[in-house]
CSV table of C-alpha atoms in Angstrom, one decimal:
chain,number,residue,atom,x,y,z
P,1,MET,CA,8.6,30.2,-47.9
P,2,LYS,CA,10.1,33.6,-46.9
P,3,GLN,CA,10.1,36.8,-48.8
P,4,PRO,CA,12.2,40.0,-48.3
P,5,LEU,CA,10.9,42.4,-45.6
P,6,SER,CA,10.6,45.9,-47.0
P,7,TYR,CA,10.2,49.3,-45.4
P,8,PRO,CA,7.0,51.3,-46.0
P,9,TRP,CA,8.9,54.0,-47.9
P,10,LEU,CA,11.8,53.8,-50.3
P,11,ASP,CA,14.1,56.7,-49.1
P,12,PHE,CA,14.4,55.5,-45.5
P,13,ASP,CA,17.9,56.0,-44.1
P,14,VAL,CA,18.3,54.1,-40.8
P,15,ASP,CA,21.6,55.9,-40.1
P,16,ASP,CA,20.2,59.4,-40.6
P,17,PRO,CA,22.4,61.3,-38.0
P,18,SER,CA,19.8,64.1,-37.5
P,19,ALA,CA,17.6,62.1,-35.2
P,20,PRO,CA,18.8,60.3,-32.0
P,21,ALA,CA,16.0,57.7,-32.5
P,22,ILE,CA,13.9,56.7,-35.6
P,23,ALA,CA,11.0,54.3,-35.4
P,24,VAL,CA,9.3,52.5,-38.3
P,25,ARG,CA,6.4,50.1,-38.4
P,26,VAL,CA,6.4,47.1,-40.8
P,27,ASP,CA,3.4,44.9,-41.4
P,28,VAL,CA,4.3,41.4,-42.5
P,29,PRO,CA,2.0,39.8,-45.2
P,30,LYS,CA,0.6,36.3,-45.0
P,31,THR,CA,3.9,34.6,-45.5
P,32,ARG,CA,7.1,34.7,-43.4
P,33,ALA,CA,9.4,37.6,-44.3
P,34,GLU,CA,13.1,38.1,-43.8
P,35,VAL,CA,15.7,40.9,-43.5
P,36,PRO,CA,19.0,39.2,-44.6
P,37,ALA,CA,22.2,39.6,-42.6
P,38,HIS,CA,23.3,43.3,-42.5
P,39,ARG,CA,24.7,45.9,-40.1
P,40,HIS,CA,24.3,49.6,-39.6
P,41,ARG,CA,25.8,52.4,-37.5
P,42,LYS,CA,22.7,52.9,-35.3
P,43,GLY,CA,21.7,50.3,-32.7
P,44,GLN,CA,18.4,48.7,-33.3
P,45,LEU,CA,15.5,47.6,-31.2
P,46,VAL,CA,13.3,45.0,-32.9
P,47,PHE,CA,9.8,45.1,-31.2
P,48,ALA,CA,6.8,42.8,-32.0
P,49,LEU,CA,3.3,44.1,-31.3
P,50,GLY,CA,1.8,40.9,-32.9
P,51,GLY,CA,3.3,37.7,-34.2
P,52,GLY,CA,6.9,36.9,-33.6
P,53,VAL,CA,10.4,37.7,-34.8
P,54,THR,CA,13.6,35.7,-34.6
P,55,CYS,CA,16.9,37.7,-34.7
P,56,ARG,CA,20.1,35.9,-35.6
P,57,VAL,CA,23.5,37.4,-34.6
P,58,PRO,CA,26.9,35.8,-34.7
P,59,SER,CA,26.6,34.6,-31.1
P,60,GLY,CA,23.1,33.3,-31.0
P,61,LEU,CA,19.4,33.3,-31.8
P,62,TRP,CA,17.1,35.8,-30.1
P,63,MET,CA,13.4,35.5,-29.8
P,64,VAL,CA,11.0,38.5,-30.0
P,65,PRO,CA,7.6,37.4,-28.7
P,66,PRO,CA,4.7,39.9,-28.7
P,67,HIS,CA,5.4,43.0,-26.5
P,68,CYS,CA,9.1,42.3,-26.1
P,69,GLY,CA,12.0,43.7,-28.0
P,70,VAL,CA,15.5,42.5,-28.9
P,71,TRP,CA,18.3,45.1,-28.6
P,72,ILE,CA,21.0,44.9,-31.2
P,73,PRO,CA,24.0,47.1,-30.5
P,74,SER,CA,25.6,49.4,-33.1
P,75,GLY,CA,27.5,47.8,-35.9
P,76,MET,CA,26.5,44.2,-35.0
P,77,GLU,CA,25.7,41.9,-38.0
P,78,HIS,CA,22.1,40.5,-37.7
P,79,SER,CA,19.2,39.2,-39.7
P,80,ASN,CA,15.5,39.1,-38.8
P,81,VAL,CA,12.8,36.6,-39.7
P,82,ALA,CA,9.2,37.5,-38.9
P,83,THR,CA,6.2,35.2,-38.7
P,84,ALA,CA,3.3,35.6,-41.1
P,85,ASN,CA,0.9,38.5,-40.2
P,86,ALA,CA,3.3,39.9,-37.7
P,87,ARG,CA,3.2,43.6,-36.7
P,88,ILE,CA,6.7,44.7,-36.0
P,89,PHE,CA,8.6,47.9,-35.3
P,90,PHE,CA,12.2,48.8,-35.8
P,91,VAL,CA,13.7,51.5,-33.6
P,92,TYR,CA,17.1,52.8,-34.7
P,93,ILE,CA,19.1,54.6,-31.9
P,94,GLU,CA,22.1,56.8,-32.4
P,95,PRO,CA,25.2,55.4,-30.6
P,96,GLY,CA,25.6,56.9,-27.2
P,97,ALA,CA,22.0,58.4,-27.2
P,98,ALA,CA,20.9,56.1,-24.4
P,99,ASP,CA,22.5,53.9,-21.7
P,100,LEU,CA,21.9,50.6,-23.5
P,101,PRO,CA,23.9,47.3,-23.3
P,102,GLU,CA,26.8,46.6,-25.5
P,103,ARG,CA,25.5,43.1,-26.0
P,104,CYS,CA,22.4,41.6,-27.6
P,105,CYS,CA,19.5,41.1,-25.2
P,106,THR,CA,15.7,40.6,-25.1
P,107,LEU,CA,13.9,43.4,-23.3
P,108,SER,CA,10.4,43.6,-21.9
P,109,ILE,CA,8.5,46.5,-23.4
P,110,SER,CA,6.2,48.5,-21.0
P,111,PRO,CA,2.8,49.9,-22.1
P,112,LEU,CA,4.3,53.4,-22.0
P,113,LEU,CA,7.3,52.5,-24.1
P,114,ARG,CA,5.0,50.6,-26.5
P,115,GLU,CA,2.9,53.7,-27.1
P,116,LEU,CA,5.9,55.9,-27.5
P,117,ILE,CA,7.2,53.6,-30.3
P,118,ILE,CA,3.8,53.4,-32.0
P,119,GLU,CA,3.5,57.2,-31.9
P,120,LEU,CA,7.0,57.7,-33.4
P,121,SER,CA,6.6,55.1,-36.1
P,122,ASP,CA,4.1,57.0,-38.3
P,123,GLY,CA,6.9,59.1,-39.8
P,124,ALA,CA,4.8,62.2,-40.2
P,125,GLN,CA,7.0,64.4,-37.9
P,126,ALA,CA,4.2,67.1,-38.1
P,127,ASP,CA,5.2,68.5,-34.7
P,128,ARG,CA,8.9,68.5,-34.2
P,129,ALA,CA,8.9,69.7,-30.6
P,130,ARG,CA,6.4,66.9,-29.7
P,131,ASP,CA,8.5,64.3,-31.5
P,132,GLU,CA,11.7,65.5,-29.7
P,133,LEU,CA,9.8,65.0,-26.3
P,134,LEU,CA,8.7,61.5,-27.3
P,135,ILE,CA,12.2,60.6,-28.3
P,136,ARG,CA,13.7,61.9,-25.0
P,137,THR,CA,11.1,59.9,-23.1
P,138,LEU,CA,11.8,56.8,-25.1
P,139,LEU,CA,15.6,57.1,-24.6
P,140,THR,CA,15.0,57.5,-20.8
P,141,GLU,CA,12.5,54.6,-20.5
P,142,LEU,CA,14.2,52.0,-22.8
P,143,PRO,CA,17.3,51.4,-20.5
P,144,ARG,CA,15.0,50.7,-17.6
P,145,MET,CA,13.3,47.7,-19.3
P,146,PRO,CA,14.0,44.3,-17.7
P,147,VAL,CA,15.8,41.6,-19.6
P,148,GLN,CA,14.1,38.3,-20.6
P,149,GLN,CA,16.1,35.1,-21.1
P,150,LEU,CA,14.9,34.1,-24.6
P,151,HIS,CA,18.0,33.4,-26.6
P,152,LEU,CA,20.0,30.4,-27.9
P,153,PRO,CA,23.8,30.7,-27.7
P,154,ILE,CA,25.4,29.7,-31.0
P,155,SER,CA,29.1,29.0,-31.4
P,156,SER,CA,31.2,29.8,-34.4
P,157,GLU,CA,32.8,26.4,-33.8
P,158,PRO,CA,32.1,24.5,-37.2
P,159,ARG,CA,30.7,21.3,-35.7
P,160,LEU,CA,28.4,23.0,-33.3
P,161,LYS,CA,27.3,25.5,-36.0
P,162,ARG,CA,26.4,22.5,-38.1
P,163,ILE,CA,24.3,20.9,-35.4
P,164,ALA,CA,22.6,24.2,-34.6
P,165,GLU,CA,21.7,24.8,-38.2
P,166,ALA,CA,20.3,21.2,-38.5
P,167,LEU,CA,18.2,21.6,-35.4
P,168,ALA,CA,16.9,25.0,-36.5
P,169,GLN,CA,15.8,23.4,-39.8
P,170,ASP,CA,14.2,20.4,-38.0
P,171,PRO,CA,13.6,21.1,-34.3
P,172,ALA,CA,11.7,17.8,-34.0
P,173,ASP,CA,15.0,15.8,-34.6
P,174,ARG,CA,15.4,13.7,-31.4
P,175,SER,CA,18.8,12.3,-32.2
P,176,THR,CA,20.8,11.5,-29.1
P,177,LEU,CA,24.1,13.2,-28.1
P,178,ALA,CA,25.9,10.0,-29.2
P,179,GLU,CA,24.2,10.1,-32.7
P,180,TRP,CA,25.1,13.8,-33.1
P,181,ALA,CA,28.7,13.0,-32.0
P,182,ASN,CA,29.0,10.3,-34.6
P,183,ARG,CA,27.8,12.7,-37.3
P,184,VAL,CA,30.5,15.3,-36.5
P,185,ALA,CA,33.2,12.7,-35.9
P,186,LEU,CA,33.6,13.2,-32.1
P,187,SER,CA,33.2,11.0,-29.1
P,188,GLU,CA,30.0,11.5,-27.1
P,189,SER,CA,32.0,12.8,-24.1
P,190,SER,CA,34.0,15.2,-26.3
P,191,LEU,CA,30.9,16.7,-27.9
P,192,ALA,CA,29.3,17.1,-24.5
P,193,ARG,CA,32.3,19.0,-23.2
P,194,LEU,CA,32.4,21.1,-26.4
P,195,VAL,CA,28.8,22.2,-26.1
P,196,VAL,CA,29.3,23.2,-22.5
P,197,LYS,CA,32.5,25.1,-23.3
P,198,GLU,CA,31.0,27.0,-26.2
P,199,THR,CA,27.5,27.7,-25.0
P,200,GLY,CA,27.6,27.4,-21.2
P,201,LEU,CA,24.7,24.8,-21.4
P,202,SER,CA,24.5,21.0,-21.5
P,203,PHE,CA,23.4,19.6,-24.9
P,204,GLY,CA,19.9,18.7,-23.5
P,205,ARG,CA,19.4,22.2,-22.1
P,206,TRP,CA,20.8,23.8,-25.3
P,207,ARG,CA,18.3,21.9,-27.4
P,208,GLN,CA,15.5,22.7,-25.0
P,209,GLN,CA,16.3,26.4,-25.3
P,210,LEU,CA,15.9,26.1,-29.1
P,211,HIS,CA,12.5,24.4,-28.5
P,212,LEU,CA,11.4,27.2,-26.3
P,213,ILE,CA,12.4,29.8,-28.9
P,214,VAL,CA,10.5,28.0,-31.6
P,215,ALA,CA,7.5,27.3,-29.4
P,216,ILE,CA,7.0,30.9,-28.3
P,217,ARG,CA,7.5,32.2,-31.9
P,218,GLU,CA,4.9,29.7,-33.3
P,219,LEU,CA,2.4,30.1,-30.4
P,220,ALA,CA,2.6,33.9,-30.8
P,221,SER,CA,1.8,33.6,-34.5
P,222,GLY,CA,-1.4,31.6,-33.7
P,223,ALA,CA,-0.4,28.0,-33.7
P,224,SER,CA,-2.1,25.7,-31.1
P,225,VAL,CA,-0.2,24.0,-28.3
P,226,GLN,CA,-1.0,20.7,-29.8
P,227,GLN,CA,0.4,21.7,-33.2
P,228,VAL,CA,3.6,23.1,-31.6
P,229,SER,CA,4.1,20.0,-29.4
P,230,GLY,CA,3.9,17.8,-32.5
P,231,ASP,CA,6.2,20.0,-34.6
P,232,LEU,CA,8.8,19.8,-31.9
P,233,GLY,CA,8.6,16.0,-31.7
P,234,TYR,CA,7.1,15.7,-28.2
P,235,GLY,CA,5.4,12.4,-27.5
P,236,SER,CA,2.5,14.1,-25.9
P,237,VAL,CA,1.1,17.6,-25.3
P,238,THR,CA,1.5,17.0,-21.5
P,239,ALA,CA,5.2,16.4,-21.9
P,240,PHE,CA,5.6,19.7,-23.9
P,241,ILE,CA,3.6,21.7,-21.4
P,242,THR,CA,5.7,20.2,-18.5
P,243,MET,CA,8.9,21.2,-20.2
P,244,PHE,CA,7.6,24.7,-21.0
P,245,LYS,CA,6.4,25.3,-17.4
P,246,LYS,CA,9.6,24.0,-15.8
P,247,ALA,CA,11.7,26.3,-18.0
P,248,LEU,CA,9.6,29.5,-17.9
P,249,GLY,CA,7.5,29.1,-14.7
P,250,LYS,CA,4.1,29.0,-16.4
P,251,PRO,CA,2.3,26.8,-19.0
P,252,PRO,CA,2.3,28.1,-22.6
P,253,ALA,CA,-1.2,29.7,-22.6
P,254,LYS,CA,-0.6,31.5,-19.3
P,255,TYR,CA,2.8,32.7,-20.3
P,256,LEU,CA,1.6,34.2,-23.5
P,257,SER,CA,-1.5,35.8,-21.9
P,258,ILE,CA,0.6,37.5,-19.3
P,259,VAL,CA,3.0,38.8,-22.0
P,260,LEU,CA,0.1,40.2,-24.0
P,261,GLN,CA,-1.6,41.8,-21.0
P,262,HIS,CA,1.4,43.2,-19.2
P,263,GLY,CA,3.7,44.3,-21.9
P,264,GLY,CA,6.2,41.5,-21.8
P,265,ALA,CA,6.7,41.1,-18.0
P,266,ALA,CA,6.1,37.3,-17.7
């Protein structure tokens, strides 16, 4: 069950034009929390210090594991779902204040940038000159962060959107391409071509990317490898670990330990 995610103070204006960057910390309670679909003038960095966050934009799902952030450009509709007990930060950046991409992307967050975000998020603004220095440094550092490939392309094509929503609800569904094709009234070959055309991935690779996103989110929130393997419908833990290592270069435990120790650079 998900509950609305609320800011720590009621009069918070994310589009306040007086500051080129605003940071806010939100601690998630013991149940998953959600910010429904919305948009704002400022661009937004969603950063997780603990737990995980999934961001949905019109073109895909973006995973925010610990010590990484998802950049959402100005004006783009998006929603955020955080795992239970997550510690997340939203950084709102004035359009044009930093040389950031015009597309959604997952960014590593360096230890320096992490500390800058934490310092700015207390909202006290007791020392304006100091805050301005922190903001200038943040806006210089953020565009230098490397991009992580942790997103799932989602098409607006109705049949693919239906499949994506079904798999997001039940990622353990192991239906074959032929079975999915029958459900959406296409031939197997037509569905295969449609998936590649709309997402740039084969159906198998597309579903695997969803599994990676779900796996990292759940592992980051404290689930065991065995539990995640079962939840994703793998016949054995070994099969799940093999898939994960082949896709991301490291087994799950090693991947997460490096992310946690080195600020997202896995």
